[in-house]
Each structure stands twice: as C-alpha cells, then as structure tokens.
Amino acid sequence: MSWAGWLRLIVVTGAVLLLEVLCRAGVIAKTVLPAPSVMAGDLYRLLASGAASADIGETLGNVAMAVIASILLGFVAGVAIHAMPRVRRALDPFLATYYAVPFFVFYPVLIVIFGLGAAPIVVIGTLFGVVAMLINTLNGLDRIPRVLLKTARVHGMDPVRTALMVKLPSAAPFLFTGAKLAIAYCFIGVIAAEFIMSSSGIGYSIAYAFNNFDNARMYALMLFIIVLVTVLNAVLFTWERRIMQRRRR
Amino acid sequence: MHGKTDTLLVIVALVALWQVLHWIVGSVALTSPADTLARAVELLGSATFWPHVAETGVALLYSLLLAVLGGLTIGIALGINRLAGEVAEPILVSLYSLPKITLYPVILLAFGLGLSAKVAFGTIHGIIPVIIFTMNAVRTIPPVMLRSARVMRLSPPQLVSTIILPAALPELVSGLRVGFSLTLLGVLIGEMFASQRGLGYLVMNAIGGHDVRTMMAVVLILATTAVLISAGLLHIDRRMHRRAS
C-alpha cells in the first residue's frame, strides 16, 4: 500500500476512535449517536439473527436491476445520440441540468403508473443512474483519438470491427467512470425511494426504525449501508485507477 | 439560431410525451400539462404559496453559502497540500456516493426539527462536490505560478486571492453548479420529511392528500426553476472555460 493509503487508514481509524471516545465520555449524547462499537455489535446481532436479510436482499436486488438498466440504457442512448450531432446539441442543455431536478417527487406518479412494489423503485434508481452513464459514454466517444479512427480506415476495417477493436477499448475508461457513477447514483435513488414511501427494503427499514424509536436497529442498518457503499467504492476506485494507469502508458 | 429551435423542439417533445403518458394512465395519476400549468399559475397567484417559497429559498441560501464557503476553504487547503489531497480524495468520493438520506435521522436528532436541520442536510449534500472540484482545480494550477508567488513572497491570503482563485475560477463555477443542484435536492428532501413549511412539505402534503394536480404543479415550478438556474450557471461555466482555454 502507498504512503497516502496508510495515512488514509490512520485518519479513518483515528476518526472512528475519536467518535468512540466522544460517545463513551458522554460528549455526544447516547440518544443522538451510539458509540461505533455499540453500532457494530448491533449490526452483527442484526445480521446474525437474519431479521434484516429479506430487506437487504430486496434492496440489493433493486439496486442491481437499476444498475443493469441504467448502464445498458445509458450506453445505448449515448452511442445513438453521439451519432446524431444535431440531436445531441439540442439535448446538451437538458443533460447538463438533469441532476438539478429533484426526482424523488416523481415517486408517487411512478407508483400509480407501475403499481406498488419494486418497479417504481427500480425506475427511480434507473432515472438517477442512466444520465451519468449517458454523459460519460458521450465523453468517452468524444475522446477517441482521431488518429486511431484514421488508422482503422486506412486498414479498411469494417464498422463493427472498428467499434469493437478501436472505439470500445479507447472509450473504456470513460465508460468505467460512467458505470461507477451509475452504481453510486442507483444506490442513492433506490434507498431514497424506499425511505420516502415503500413498505420494504433497507431504506424503509431505517425510516420505520426511526419512527418507532428503535435506535439500535436504525444505526445498525445505517452502518451497514455506509460500510457496503464504502467498500464497493474503494474496490471500484482502485480498479478505475488501474485502468487509467494502463491507458497512460 | 439553430440551437434555440432545437432546444424548443426538445421541450415540445417532452410535453408531448407527458401528454401521451397522461392519456395512458389517466388524471388520477398524472395530470395533463395544460391542467398542471393552470394549477401552477393558480398557485403562483395565491398568497399562501409564497411563504413556502420564501422558506425553501432561505434554507437553500444558507445551505449554499455554507457549502460554497466551506467547500472552497477545504478544497483549497487539500489542493495546495498534495499529500492531504491524496489521502482525502477517496474518502470524499465515498462520502459523495453515500445515500445521505439514510443519515437524516441523525441530523434530525442533532439539530431538531426546523430550519437548521434543513440547512444541515442541504449543506452535507452540496459541500462535497464543491470540495472535490476546488481541490482538482487548485491541483491543475501550473507549478510555475505557485513558484513565482513564492519568489514574490506573497502572503497566504494574497496567494489565494491573486493566484489560486483566478486560476481555479472556471472549475469553481462547475463545482458550484453541481453543488447547487445537490444542495437544492438536500433541502427539499429535508422538507419532505421534517418540516411544516417549504416546497418539499407542500409536495409531501399534496401526496398525502392525493392532490395530484397540486403535486405536479409544485414539481413543475420546482423543476423549471432548478433547470433555469442550472442553465444560467452552465452558461457562465462554459464562457469561463472557453476564456480559460
């Protein structure tokens, strides 16, 4: 691990320890935040008892569906829009301001259209993730070096082979960034939608525990999400860095 | 004026899509564009609507102020100190992609119901992108500028005001744009759960009362305002980047 990596570990561990000390000393009231060790214990018991497995499974399933849908849709739409410069110019301001629209407010509309259940949640997650993928696909296609395309033409490559052997590898880092963002946004969208008005899933479970003053369960689930997203991010971040480095060489 | 007609066509297409959806699912789920617009105009003309707008506006303003000032300070500090930046970056990215809505109960317990909770929620949404953009902007400042600043013995405040801010300005505007969207989202989510006032509360209230017309109208007003402000910032953003390159 690099020097910065070790430092990062020390900083994060230090922060957790500090929080632990502050909670134990009573500087942070127990009603506001339990000590990290207590949270971890609660989480362990919750996971071991299996009481949250159904909610966790459901949320992860929803996120997975939303991720697949947004990556596929975003990629296909990105390739299509890239091929039509005029459409792209017209759509540009909308794409750039897309995330300014607070989507959660559409959730009730989606419930009526898609019915109660997983579908509206997956749709919200997809709506959140798809444009990140789309924008990065456009970006990636823009940054394909001209000379590579010219070389492909000189070699008489047909469009399919050009796409597979030149365009795709060249745009790959951007596609990866898009996919990474799509995953993060899908998590945010799915959990927020569950939080607002659903009857199952981790988001709902946290809101329910909060409304019933079940702090132990609430903080355990929060910790679960934080750890899950952080680990996922760390893996994707390292992977992305490796791809970027390979490209630079 | 090719661009303007194209943009107009996209808007027409969006409205047409909305109308078709309305025909498919019916008024109970989705009011028609014309009906929604009529309700929006009605809302804008009513005296009870504006206090909610003011409430959201004040919360947004405070959150933005905190997010931008805090984000700039932290971002510049992390940008100047390379090692600190490298240590912090993955942590920041992680925080950025965390579904912050799950932290809502903590914020509520810490700040109580009302304005401060909304502002805190808006700020935690908006500050991280501002930090990330600022940090990256400061990092890309040519080293020669920083070296000449050292030769001329600029004091730290002078360094920030004469070199770092002007050089990083285009990226800062980009950060501000993303920060604005997320801050608004944070404030609205805050209002949807724990407030008796504001536009987020109005939407939630309309949902609870099955008043689809009001809900859609508020969403329309919100979305239009957000897109207009964001488009304005985008315009400034592009101009700056063009001038910088």
Short mmCIF file of C-alpha atoms in Angstrom, two decimals:
data_model
loop_
_atom_site.label_atom_id
_atom_site.label_comp_id
_atom_site.label_asym_id
_atom_site.label_seq_id
_atom_site.Cartn_x
_atom_site.Cartn_y
_atom_site.Cartn_z
CA MET A 1 0.00 0.00 0.00
CA SER A 2 1.18 3.52 -0.73
CA TRP A 3 2.15 6.07 1.88
CA ALA A 4 -1.09 8.00 1.26
CA GLY A 5 -3.04 4.76 1.62
CA TRP A 6 -1.56 4.07 5.05
CA LEU A 7 -2.18 7.66 6.11
CA ARG A 8 -5.78 7.34 4.95
CA LEU A 9 -6.21 4.22 7.05
CA ILE A 10 -4.77 6.06 10.07
CA VAL A 11 -7.05 9.07 9.51
CA VAL A 12 -10.19 6.94 9.19
CA THR A 13 -9.30 4.74 12.17
CA GLY A 14 -8.47 7.86 14.18
CA ALA A 15 -11.82 9.42 13.33
CA VAL A 16 -13.71 6.29 14.38
CA LEU A 17 -11.70 6.07 17.62
CA LEU A 18 -12.35 9.76 18.35
CA LEU A 19 -16.06 9.20 17.83
CA GLU A 20 -15.91 6.21 20.15
CA VAL A 21 -14.18 8.23 22.88
CA LEU A 22 -16.58 11.18 22.50
CA CYS A 23 -19.59 8.87 22.75
CA ARG A 24 -18.21 6.94 25.69
CA ALA A 25 -17.33 10.16 27.53
CA GLY A 26 -20.86 11.43 27.01
CA VAL A 27 -19.87 14.48 24.90
CA ILE A 28 -22.21 13.12 22.21
CA ALA A 29 -25.46 12.06 23.82
CA LYS A 30 -26.46 8.42 23.51
CA THR A 31 -29.80 9.47 22.05
CA VAL A 32 -28.05 11.28 19.18
CA LEU A 33 -25.38 8.76 18.27
CA PRO A 34 -24.38 5.47 19.90
CA ALA A 35 -20.68 4.61 20.04
CA PRO A 36 -19.32 2.92 16.87
CA SER A 37 -18.53 -0.27 18.79
CA VAL A 38 -22.14 -0.45 20.01
CA MET A 39 -23.38 0.09 16.44
CA ALA A 40 -21.08 -2.64 15.15
CA GLY A 41 -22.33 -5.02 17.84
CA ASP A 42 -25.94 -4.24 16.97
CA LEU A 43 -25.20 -4.76 13.30
CA TYR A 44 -23.56 -8.10 13.99
CA ARG A 45 -26.56 -9.28 16.03
CA LEU A 46 -28.97 -8.00 13.40
CA LEU A 47 -27.17 -9.80 10.59
CA ALA A 48 -26.73 -12.98 12.64
CA SER A 49 -30.40 -13.09 13.61
CA GLY A 50 -31.41 -12.84 9.94
CA ALA A 51 -34.10 -10.30 10.78
CA ALA A 52 -32.86 -7.91 8.12
CA SER A 53 -31.90 -10.41 5.43
CA ALA A 54 -35.13 -10.01 3.46
CA ASP A 55 -34.84 -6.22 3.39
CA ILE A 56 -31.16 -6.31 2.48
CA GLY A 57 -31.76 -8.85 -0.28
CA GLU A 58 -34.58 -6.81 -1.70
CA THR A 59 -32.62 -3.55 -1.73
CA LEU A 60 -29.57 -5.17 -3.31
CA GLY A 61 -31.80 -6.80 -5.92
CA ASN A 62 -33.42 -3.46 -6.75
CA VAL A 63 -30.04 -1.74 -6.96
CA ALA A 64 -28.71 -4.49 -9.22
CA MET A 65 -31.66 -4.18 -11.60
CA ALA A 66 -31.38 -0.39 -11.64
CA VAL A 67 -27.62 -0.58 -12.28
CA ILE A 68 -28.01 -3.01 -15.18
CA ALA A 69 -30.83 -0.95 -16.68
CA SER A 70 -29.02 2.37 -16.37
CA ILE A 71 -25.71 1.09 -17.73
CA LEU A 72 -27.33 -0.59 -20.73
CA LEU A 73 -29.78 2.22 -21.48
CA GLY A 74 -27.16 4.90 -20.86
CA PHE A 75 -24.66 3.22 -23.14
CA VAL A 76 -27.09 2.55 -25.98
CA ALA A 77 -28.59 6.04 -25.76
CA GLY A 78 -25.10 7.56 -25.57
CA VAL A 79 -23.96 5.76 -28.72
CA ALA A 80 -27.19 6.69 -30.55
CA ILE A 81 -27.07 10.35 -29.52
CA HIS A 82 -23.39 10.59 -30.38
CA ALA A 83 -24.22 9.51 -33.91
CA MET A 84 -26.71 12.38 -34.30
CA PRO A 85 -24.84 15.65 -33.66
CA ARG A 86 -27.89 17.84 -34.07
CA VAL A 87 -29.98 15.87 -31.56
CA ARG A 88 -27.03 15.96 -29.26
CA ARG A 89 -26.67 19.72 -29.44
CA ALA A 90 -30.38 20.09 -28.68
CA LEU A 91 -30.20 17.68 -25.73
CA ASP A 92 -26.99 19.07 -24.28
CA PRO A 93 -28.52 21.73 -22.01
CA PHE A 94 -31.03 19.17 -20.71
CA LEU A 95 -28.37 16.62 -19.90
CA ALA A 96 -26.27 19.25 -18.16
CA THR A 97 -29.16 20.36 -15.95
CA TYR A 98 -30.68 16.89 -15.48
CA TYR A 99 -29.49 16.40 -11.93
CA ALA A 100 -30.93 19.77 -10.90
CA VAL A 101 -34.42 18.23 -10.97
CA PRO A 102 -35.29 16.62 -7.65
CA PHE A 103 -36.58 13.24 -8.83
CA PHE A 104 -37.96 11.84 -5.64
CA VAL A 105 -41.01 13.99 -6.05
CA PHE A 106 -41.96 11.89 -9.08
CA TYR A 107 -42.13 8.78 -6.98
CA PRO A 108 -45.91 8.90 -6.28
CA VAL A 109 -46.55 9.33 -10.00
CA LEU A 110 -44.43 6.26 -10.70
CA ILE A 111 -46.34 4.26 -8.11
CA VAL A 112 -49.57 4.93 -9.94
CA ILE A 113 -48.03 4.10 -13.30
CA PHE A 114 -46.08 0.99 -12.28
CA GLY A 115 -48.03 -0.14 -9.24
CA LEU A 116 -46.72 -0.68 -5.74
CA GLY A 117 -43.73 -2.94 -5.36
CA ALA A 118 -40.24 -3.00 -6.76
CA ALA A 119 -40.89 -1.48 -10.20
CA PRO A 120 -41.22 2.22 -9.26
CA ILE A 121 -38.17 1.94 -7.01
CA VAL A 122 -36.09 0.41 -9.76
CA VAL A 123 -37.33 3.10 -12.16
CA ILE A 124 -36.24 5.89 -9.77
CA GLY A 125 -32.84 4.25 -9.38
CA THR A 126 -32.54 3.92 -13.15
CA LEU A 127 -33.59 7.54 -13.72
CA PHE A 128 -30.80 8.54 -11.35
CA GLY A 129 -28.10 6.38 -12.84
CA VAL A 130 -28.83 6.45 -16.56
CA VAL A 131 -27.77 10.01 -17.32
CA ALA A 132 -24.40 9.66 -15.57
CA MET A 133 -23.71 6.69 -17.87
CA LEU A 134 -25.03 8.56 -20.90
CA ILE A 135 -22.87 11.65 -20.30
CA ASN A 136 -19.76 9.57 -19.77
CA THR A 137 -20.44 7.47 -22.87
CA LEU A 138 -20.66 10.68 -24.93
CA ASN A 139 -17.48 11.89 -23.27
CA GLY A 140 -15.67 8.66 -24.00
CA LEU A 141 -16.71 8.61 -27.65
CA ASP A 142 -15.58 12.25 -27.97
CA ARG A 143 -12.13 11.48 -26.66
CA ILE A 144 -11.29 8.67 -29.08
CA PRO A 145 -8.08 9.89 -30.72
CA ARG A 146 -8.75 10.87 -34.34
CA VAL A 147 -5.60 9.19 -35.49
CA LEU A 148 -6.87 5.80 -34.31
CA LEU A 149 -10.02 6.17 -36.39
CA LYS A 150 -7.98 7.21 -39.40
CA THR A 151 -5.71 4.21 -38.93
CA ALA A 152 -8.73 1.96 -38.78
CA ARG A 153 -9.99 3.44 -42.05
CA VAL A 154 -6.62 3.05 -43.70
CA HIS A 155 -6.62 -0.61 -42.72
CA GLY A 156 -10.06 -0.97 -44.25
CA MET A 157 -11.72 -2.13 -41.07
CA ASP A 158 -15.48 -2.51 -41.23
CA PRO A 159 -17.65 -0.52 -38.77
CA VAL A 160 -18.24 -3.48 -36.45
CA ARG A 161 -14.55 -4.27 -36.10
CA THR A 162 -13.71 -0.58 -35.70
CA ALA A 163 -16.25 -0.35 -32.91
CA LEU A 164 -15.01 -3.48 -31.14
CA MET A 165 -11.27 -3.09 -31.63
CA VAL A 166 -10.76 0.69 -31.66
CA LYS A 167 -13.68 2.62 -30.25
CA LEU A 168 -14.63 0.44 -27.32
CA PRO A 169 -11.15 -0.04 -25.82
CA SER A 170 -10.37 3.63 -26.34
CA ALA A 171 -13.55 4.82 -24.61
CA ALA A 172 -13.38 2.16 -21.90
CA PRO A 173 -12.01 4.31 -19.05
CA PHE A 174 -14.85 6.79 -19.50
CA LEU A 175 -17.39 4.00 -19.71
CA PHE A 176 -15.97 2.67 -16.49
CA THR A 177 -16.30 6.06 -14.81
CA GLY A 178 -19.89 6.23 -16.05
CA ALA A 179 -20.66 2.78 -14.69
CA LYS A 180 -19.08 3.68 -11.35
CA LEU A 181 -21.20 6.81 -11.05
CA ALA A 182 -24.30 4.92 -12.20
CA ILE A 183 -23.77 2.40 -9.40
CA ALA A 184 -23.43 5.16 -6.80
CA TYR A 185 -26.47 7.03 -8.10
CA CYS A 186 -28.58 3.87 -8.25
CA PHE A 187 -27.81 3.22 -4.60
CA ILE A 188 -28.84 6.76 -3.71
CA GLY A 189 -32.02 6.60 -5.80
CA VAL A 190 -33.16 3.17 -4.63
CA ILE A 191 -32.53 3.74 -0.94
CA ALA A 192 -34.08 7.21 -1.00
CA ALA A 193 -37.17 5.91 -2.79
CA GLU A 194 -37.50 3.14 -0.23
CA PHE A 195 -37.02 5.69 2.52
CA ILE A 196 -39.74 8.00 1.24
CA MET A 197 -42.62 5.59 0.77
CA SER A 198 -42.14 1.94 0.37
CA SER A 199 -43.07 -0.98 2.58
CA SER A 200 -39.85 -2.98 2.40
CA GLY A 201 -36.12 -2.65 1.81
CA ILE A 202 -33.28 -1.14 3.84
CA GLY A 203 -34.39 2.45 3.27
CA TYR A 204 -37.87 1.66 4.53
CA SER A 205 -36.47 -0.31 7.42
CA ILE A 206 -34.39 2.68 8.57
CA ALA A 207 -37.34 5.06 8.32
CA TYR A 208 -39.53 2.57 10.17
CA ALA A 209 -37.00 2.05 12.95
CA PHE A 210 -36.60 5.84 13.23
CA ASN A 211 -40.34 6.37 13.61
CA ASN A 212 -40.52 3.67 16.26
CA PHE A 213 -37.51 4.89 18.27
CA ASP A 214 -35.71 1.62 17.53
CA ASN A 215 -32.29 3.28 17.52
CA ALA A 216 -30.29 0.07 17.74
CA ARG A 217 -31.77 -1.27 14.51
CA MET A 218 -31.68 2.09 12.77
CA TYR A 219 -27.98 2.72 13.43
CA ALA A 220 -27.06 -0.87 12.65
CA LEU A 221 -28.69 -0.58 9.20
CA MET A 222 -27.12 2.83 8.60
CA LEU A 223 -23.71 1.41 9.41
CA PHE A 224 -24.42 -1.48 7.04
CA ILE A 225 -25.13 0.88 4.15
CA ILE A 226 -22.13 3.09 4.91
CA VAL A 227 -19.77 0.11 5.05
CA LEU A 228 -21.28 -1.50 1.96
CA VAL A 229 -21.08 1.64 -0.18
CA THR A 230 -17.59 2.49 1.07
CA VAL A 231 -16.19 -0.96 0.31
CA LEU A 232 -17.83 -1.00 -3.11
CA ASN A 233 -16.41 2.43 -3.85
CA ALA A 234 -12.95 1.51 -2.69
CA VAL A 235 -12.95 -1.54 -4.98
CA LEU A 236 -14.19 0.45 -7.98
CA PHE A 237 -11.79 3.34 -7.24
CA THR A 238 -8.76 1.02 -7.18
CA TRP A 239 -9.90 -0.76 -10.31
CA GLU A 240 -10.51 2.51 -12.14
CA ARG A 241 -7.10 3.84 -11.18
CA ARG A 242 -5.50 0.70 -12.59
CA ILE A 243 -7.36 1.06 -15.90
CA MET A 244 -6.40 4.74 -16.14
CA GLN A 245 -2.75 3.93 -15.47
CA ARG A 246 -2.68 1.27 -18.13
CA ARG A 247 -4.06 3.79 -20.61
CA ARG A 248 -1.44 6.37 -19.76
CA ARG A 249 1.38 4.03 -20.62
CA MET B 1 -30.37 30.37 -34.28
CA HIS B 2 -30.20 26.66 -34.91
CA GLY B 3 -29.65 25.81 -31.27
CA LYS B 4 -32.69 27.63 -29.92
CA THR B 5 -35.16 25.92 -32.27
CA ASP B 6 -33.64 22.54 -31.44
CA THR B 7 -33.99 23.20 -27.72
CA LEU B 8 -37.57 24.28 -28.30
CA LEU B 9 -38.23 21.06 -30.22
CA VAL B 10 -36.93 19.01 -27.31
CA ILE B 11 -39.26 20.87 -24.94
CA VAL B 12 -42.19 20.24 -27.30
CA ALA B 13 -41.26 16.55 -27.43
CA LEU B 14 -41.11 16.36 -23.62
CA VAL B 15 -44.54 17.99 -23.26
CA ALA B 16 -45.97 15.65 -25.92
CA LEU B 17 -44.53 12.65 -24.05
CA TRP B 18 -46.13 13.94 -20.85
CA GLN B 19 -49.50 14.34 -22.61
CA VAL B 20 -49.33 10.80 -24.00
CA LEU B 21 -48.45 9.41 -20.57
CA HIS B 22 -51.41 11.33 -19.18
CA TRP B 23 -53.70 9.73 -21.74
CA ILE B 24 -52.40 6.30 -20.86
CA VAL B 25 -52.56 6.47 -17.05
CA GLY B 26 -55.36 8.99 -16.57
CA SER B 27 -55.79 12.11 -14.44
CA VAL B 28 -55.71 10.25 -11.13
CA ALA B 29 -52.04 9.51 -11.60
CA LEU B 30 -50.77 12.22 -13.87
CA THR B 31 -52.50 15.49 -14.69
CA SER B 32 -52.17 16.83 -18.21
CA PRO B 33 -49.57 19.52 -18.99
CA ALA B 34 -52.26 22.18 -19.53
CA ASP B 35 -54.06 21.32 -16.32
CA THR B 36 -50.81 21.33 -14.34
CA LEU B 37 -49.81 24.67 -15.82
CA ALA B 38 -53.21 26.11 -14.86
CA ARG B 39 -52.75 24.89 -11.28
CA ALA B 40 -49.19 26.26 -11.23
CA VAL B 41 -50.42 29.69 -12.31
CA GLU B 42 -53.14 29.47 -9.66
CA LEU B 43 -50.52 28.61 -7.01
CA LEU B 44 -48.22 31.42 -8.10
CA GLY B 45 -51.12 33.85 -7.74
CA SER B 46 -52.17 32.66 -4.31
CA ALA B 47 -50.95 34.36 -1.15
CA THR B 48 -50.44 31.11 0.79
CA PHE B 49 -47.88 29.79 -1.70
CA TRP B 50 -45.18 32.43 -1.36
CA PRO B 51 -44.30 31.89 2.32
CA HIS B 52 -43.40 28.30 1.37
CA VAL B 53 -41.20 29.57 -1.46
CA ALA B 54 -39.52 32.01 0.92
CA GLU B 55 -38.95 29.22 3.44
CA THR B 56 -37.26 26.98 0.88
CA GLY B 57 -35.34 29.94 -0.54
CA VAL B 58 -33.90 30.93 2.82
CA ALA B 59 -32.90 27.34 3.64
CA LEU B 60 -31.31 26.98 0.18
CA LEU B 61 -29.44 30.27 0.53
CA TYR B 62 -27.94 29.38 3.90
CA SER B 63 -27.01 25.87 2.74
CA LEU B 64 -25.43 27.17 -0.44
CA LEU B 65 -23.44 29.77 1.47
CA LEU B 66 -22.15 27.15 3.89
CA ALA B 67 -21.49 24.59 1.17
CA VAL B 68 -19.63 27.03 -1.09
CA LEU B 69 -17.56 28.82 1.57
CA GLY B 70 -16.78 25.62 3.44
CA GLY B 71 -16.13 23.70 0.23
CA LEU B 72 -13.80 26.40 -1.11
CA THR B 73 -11.78 26.58 2.09
CA ILE B 74 -11.38 22.84 2.48
CA GLY B 75 -10.87 22.33 -1.26
CA ILE B 76 -8.10 24.94 -1.49
CA ALA B 77 -6.37 23.53 1.58
CA LEU B 78 -6.50 19.99 0.17
CA GLY B 79 -5.45 21.20 -3.27
CA ILE B 80 -2.33 23.01 -2.01
CA ASN B 81 -1.22 20.14 0.18
CA ARG B 82 -0.75 17.30 -2.27
CA LEU B 83 -0.45 14.54 0.29
CA ALA B 84 -3.51 15.68 2.25
CA GLY B 85 -5.45 15.76 -1.01
CA GLU B 86 -4.36 12.27 -1.96
CA VAL B 87 -5.34 10.98 1.46
CA ALA B 88 -8.70 12.73 1.41
CA GLU B 89 -9.84 12.09 -2.17
CA PRO B 90 -11.14 8.51 -1.88
CA ILE B 91 -12.81 9.39 1.43
CA LEU B 92 -14.56 12.32 -0.23
CA VAL B 93 -15.64 10.26 -3.23
CA SER B 94 -17.02 7.68 -0.84
CA LEU B 95 -18.98 10.30 1.07
CA TYR B 96 -20.22 11.72 -2.23
CA SER B 97 -21.79 8.44 -3.30
CA LEU B 98 -23.25 7.64 0.09
CA PRO B 99 -27.05 7.73 0.16
CA LYS B 100 -27.11 10.64 2.57
CA ILE B 101 -30.83 10.27 3.09
CA THR B 102 -30.07 7.44 5.50
CA LEU B 103 -28.28 9.95 7.71
CA TYR B 104 -31.43 12.00 8.01
CA PRO B 105 -32.44 10.64 11.43
CA VAL B 106 -29.01 11.57 12.85
CA ILE B 107 -29.25 15.12 11.51
CA LEU B 108 -32.75 15.39 12.90
CA LEU B 109 -31.69 14.15 16.33
CA ALA B 110 -28.72 16.50 16.34
CA PHE B 111 -30.41 19.65 15.01
CA GLY B 112 -34.08 19.17 15.84
CA LEU B 113 -36.98 19.91 13.55
CA GLY B 114 -36.88 23.08 11.51
CA LEU B 115 -34.59 25.33 9.55
CA SER B 116 -31.26 24.21 11.00
CA ALA B 117 -31.88 20.56 10.12
CA LYS B 118 -32.82 21.51 6.55
CA VAL B 119 -29.73 23.70 6.19
CA ALA B 120 -27.51 20.97 7.61
CA PHE B 121 -28.99 18.45 5.21
CA GLY B 122 -28.61 20.77 2.21
CA THR B 123 -25.03 21.55 3.19
CA ILE B 124 -23.88 17.94 3.54
CA HIS B 125 -25.29 17.26 0.08
CA GLY B 126 -23.68 20.27 -1.57
CA ILE B 127 -20.32 20.69 0.12
CA ILE B 128 -18.60 17.53 -1.11
CA PRO B 129 -18.79 18.23 -4.87
CA VAL B 130 -17.58 21.79 -4.20
CA ILE B 131 -14.59 20.40 -2.27
CA ILE B 132 -13.77 17.86 -4.99
CA PHE B 133 -13.98 20.38 -7.84
CA THR B 134 -11.99 23.03 -5.93
CA MET B 135 -9.30 20.54 -4.97
CA ASN B 136 -8.87 19.39 -8.56
CA ALA B 137 -8.88 22.97 -9.81
CA VAL B 138 -6.12 24.02 -7.42
CA ARG B 139 -4.08 20.92 -8.32
CA THR B 140 -4.05 21.80 -12.00
CA ILE B 141 -2.65 25.29 -11.45
CA PRO B 142 0.71 25.40 -13.29
CA PRO B 143 3.51 25.00 -10.72
CA VAL B 144 5.35 27.95 -12.25
CA MET B 145 2.65 30.28 -10.95
CA LEU B 146 2.96 28.96 -7.44
CA ARG B 147 6.73 29.17 -7.67
CA SER B 148 6.64 32.80 -8.81
CA ALA B 149 4.24 33.53 -5.97
CA ARG B 150 6.82 32.17 -3.59
CA VAL B 151 9.55 34.23 -5.22
CA MET B 152 7.43 37.35 -4.83
CA ARG B 153 6.81 36.40 -1.21
CA LEU B 154 3.03 36.58 -1.37
CA SER B 155 1.35 36.01 1.95
CA PRO B 156 -1.12 33.07 2.07
CA PRO B 157 -4.20 35.36 1.73
CA GLN B 158 -2.54 37.13 -1.21
CA LEU B 159 -1.68 33.78 -2.77
CA VAL B 160 -5.29 32.67 -2.56
CA SER B 161 -6.79 35.92 -3.84
CA THR B 162 -4.32 36.69 -6.65
CA ILE B 163 -3.29 33.26 -7.93
CA ILE B 164 -5.45 30.41 -6.73
CA LEU B 165 -8.94 31.88 -7.03
CA PRO B 166 -8.49 33.43 -10.51
CA ALA B 167 -6.74 30.33 -11.87
CA ALA B 168 -9.32 27.96 -10.46
CA LEU B 169 -12.37 30.08 -11.23
CA PRO B 170 -13.75 28.04 -14.19
CA GLU B 171 -13.64 24.80 -12.23
CA LEU B 172 -15.12 26.53 -9.22
CA VAL B 173 -18.15 27.54 -11.27
CA SER B 174 -18.54 23.90 -12.39
CA GLY B 175 -18.39 22.83 -8.76
CA LEU B 176 -20.90 25.49 -7.81
CA ARG B 177 -23.30 24.20 -10.47
CA VAL B 178 -23.18 20.63 -9.22
CA GLY B 179 -23.24 21.90 -5.64
CA PHE B 180 -26.34 23.95 -6.33
CA SER B 181 -28.32 21.00 -7.69
CA LEU B 182 -27.40 18.75 -4.81
CA THR B 183 -27.97 21.43 -2.17
CA LEU B 184 -31.46 22.01 -3.55
CA LEU B 185 -32.09 18.27 -3.52
CA GLY B 186 -30.90 18.06 0.08
CA VAL B 187 -33.06 20.97 1.24
CA LEU B 188 -36.13 19.53 -0.50
CA ILE B 189 -35.62 16.07 0.95
CA GLY B 190 -35.21 17.72 4.34
CA GLU B 191 -38.50 19.50 3.89
CA MET B 192 -40.27 16.38 2.72
CA PHE B 193 -39.58 14.58 5.98
CA ALA B 194 -39.24 17.04 8.74
CA SER B 195 -40.84 20.35 8.15
CA GLN B 196 -44.19 22.03 8.22
CA ARG B 197 -43.22 24.61 5.66
CA GLY B 198 -41.48 24.90 2.33
CA LEU B 199 -41.98 23.47 -1.14
CA GLY B 200 -40.87 19.96 -0.18
CA TYR B 201 -43.52 19.94 2.53
CA LEU B 202 -46.13 21.15 0.01
CA VAL B 203 -45.31 18.23 -2.30
CA MET B 204 -45.45 15.71 0.54
CA ASN B 205 -48.70 17.23 1.78
CA ALA B 206 -50.24 17.01 -1.69
CA ILE B 207 -49.11 13.39 -1.97
CA GLY B 208 -50.74 12.61 1.37
CA GLY B 209 -53.99 14.25 0.30
CA HIS B 210 -53.96 12.58 -3.16
CA ASP B 211 -53.91 16.03 -4.71
CA VAL B 212 -52.03 15.06 -7.85
CA ARG B 213 -52.76 18.40 -9.50
CA THR B 214 -51.04 20.44 -6.78
CA MET B 215 -48.22 17.94 -6.51
CA MET B 216 -47.49 18.09 -10.23
CA ALA B 217 -47.79 21.87 -10.25
CA VAL B 218 -45.24 22.30 -7.44
CA VAL B 219 -42.93 19.79 -9.11
CA LEU B 220 -43.27 21.69 -12.39
CA ILE B 221 -42.44 25.01 -10.71
CA LEU B 222 -39.50 23.46 -8.86
CA ALA B 223 -38.11 21.66 -11.88
CA THR B 224 -38.42 24.71 -14.12
CA THR B 225 -36.73 26.98 -11.58
CA ALA B 226 -33.95 24.47 -10.93
CA VAL B 227 -33.31 23.94 -14.64
CA LEU B 228 -33.31 27.69 -15.36
CA ILE B 229 -30.82 28.46 -12.57
CA SER B 230 -28.69 25.49 -13.55
CA ALA B 231 -28.77 26.57 -17.21
CA GLY B 232 -27.69 30.07 -16.18
CA LEU B 233 -24.76 28.66 -14.24
CA LEU B 234 -23.94 26.35 -17.16
CA HIS B 235 -23.81 29.37 -19.46
CA ILE B 236 -21.35 31.19 -17.17
CA ASP B 237 -19.43 27.94 -16.73
CA ARG B 238 -18.95 27.42 -20.48
CA ARG B 239 -17.96 31.05 -21.06
CA MET B 240 -15.30 30.80 -18.37
CA HIS B 241 -13.91 27.54 -19.70
CA ARG B 242 -13.76 28.97 -23.20
CA ARG B 243 -11.92 32.03 -21.96
CA ALA B 244 -9.55 29.90 -19.93
CA SER B 245 -8.59 27.59 -22.78
#
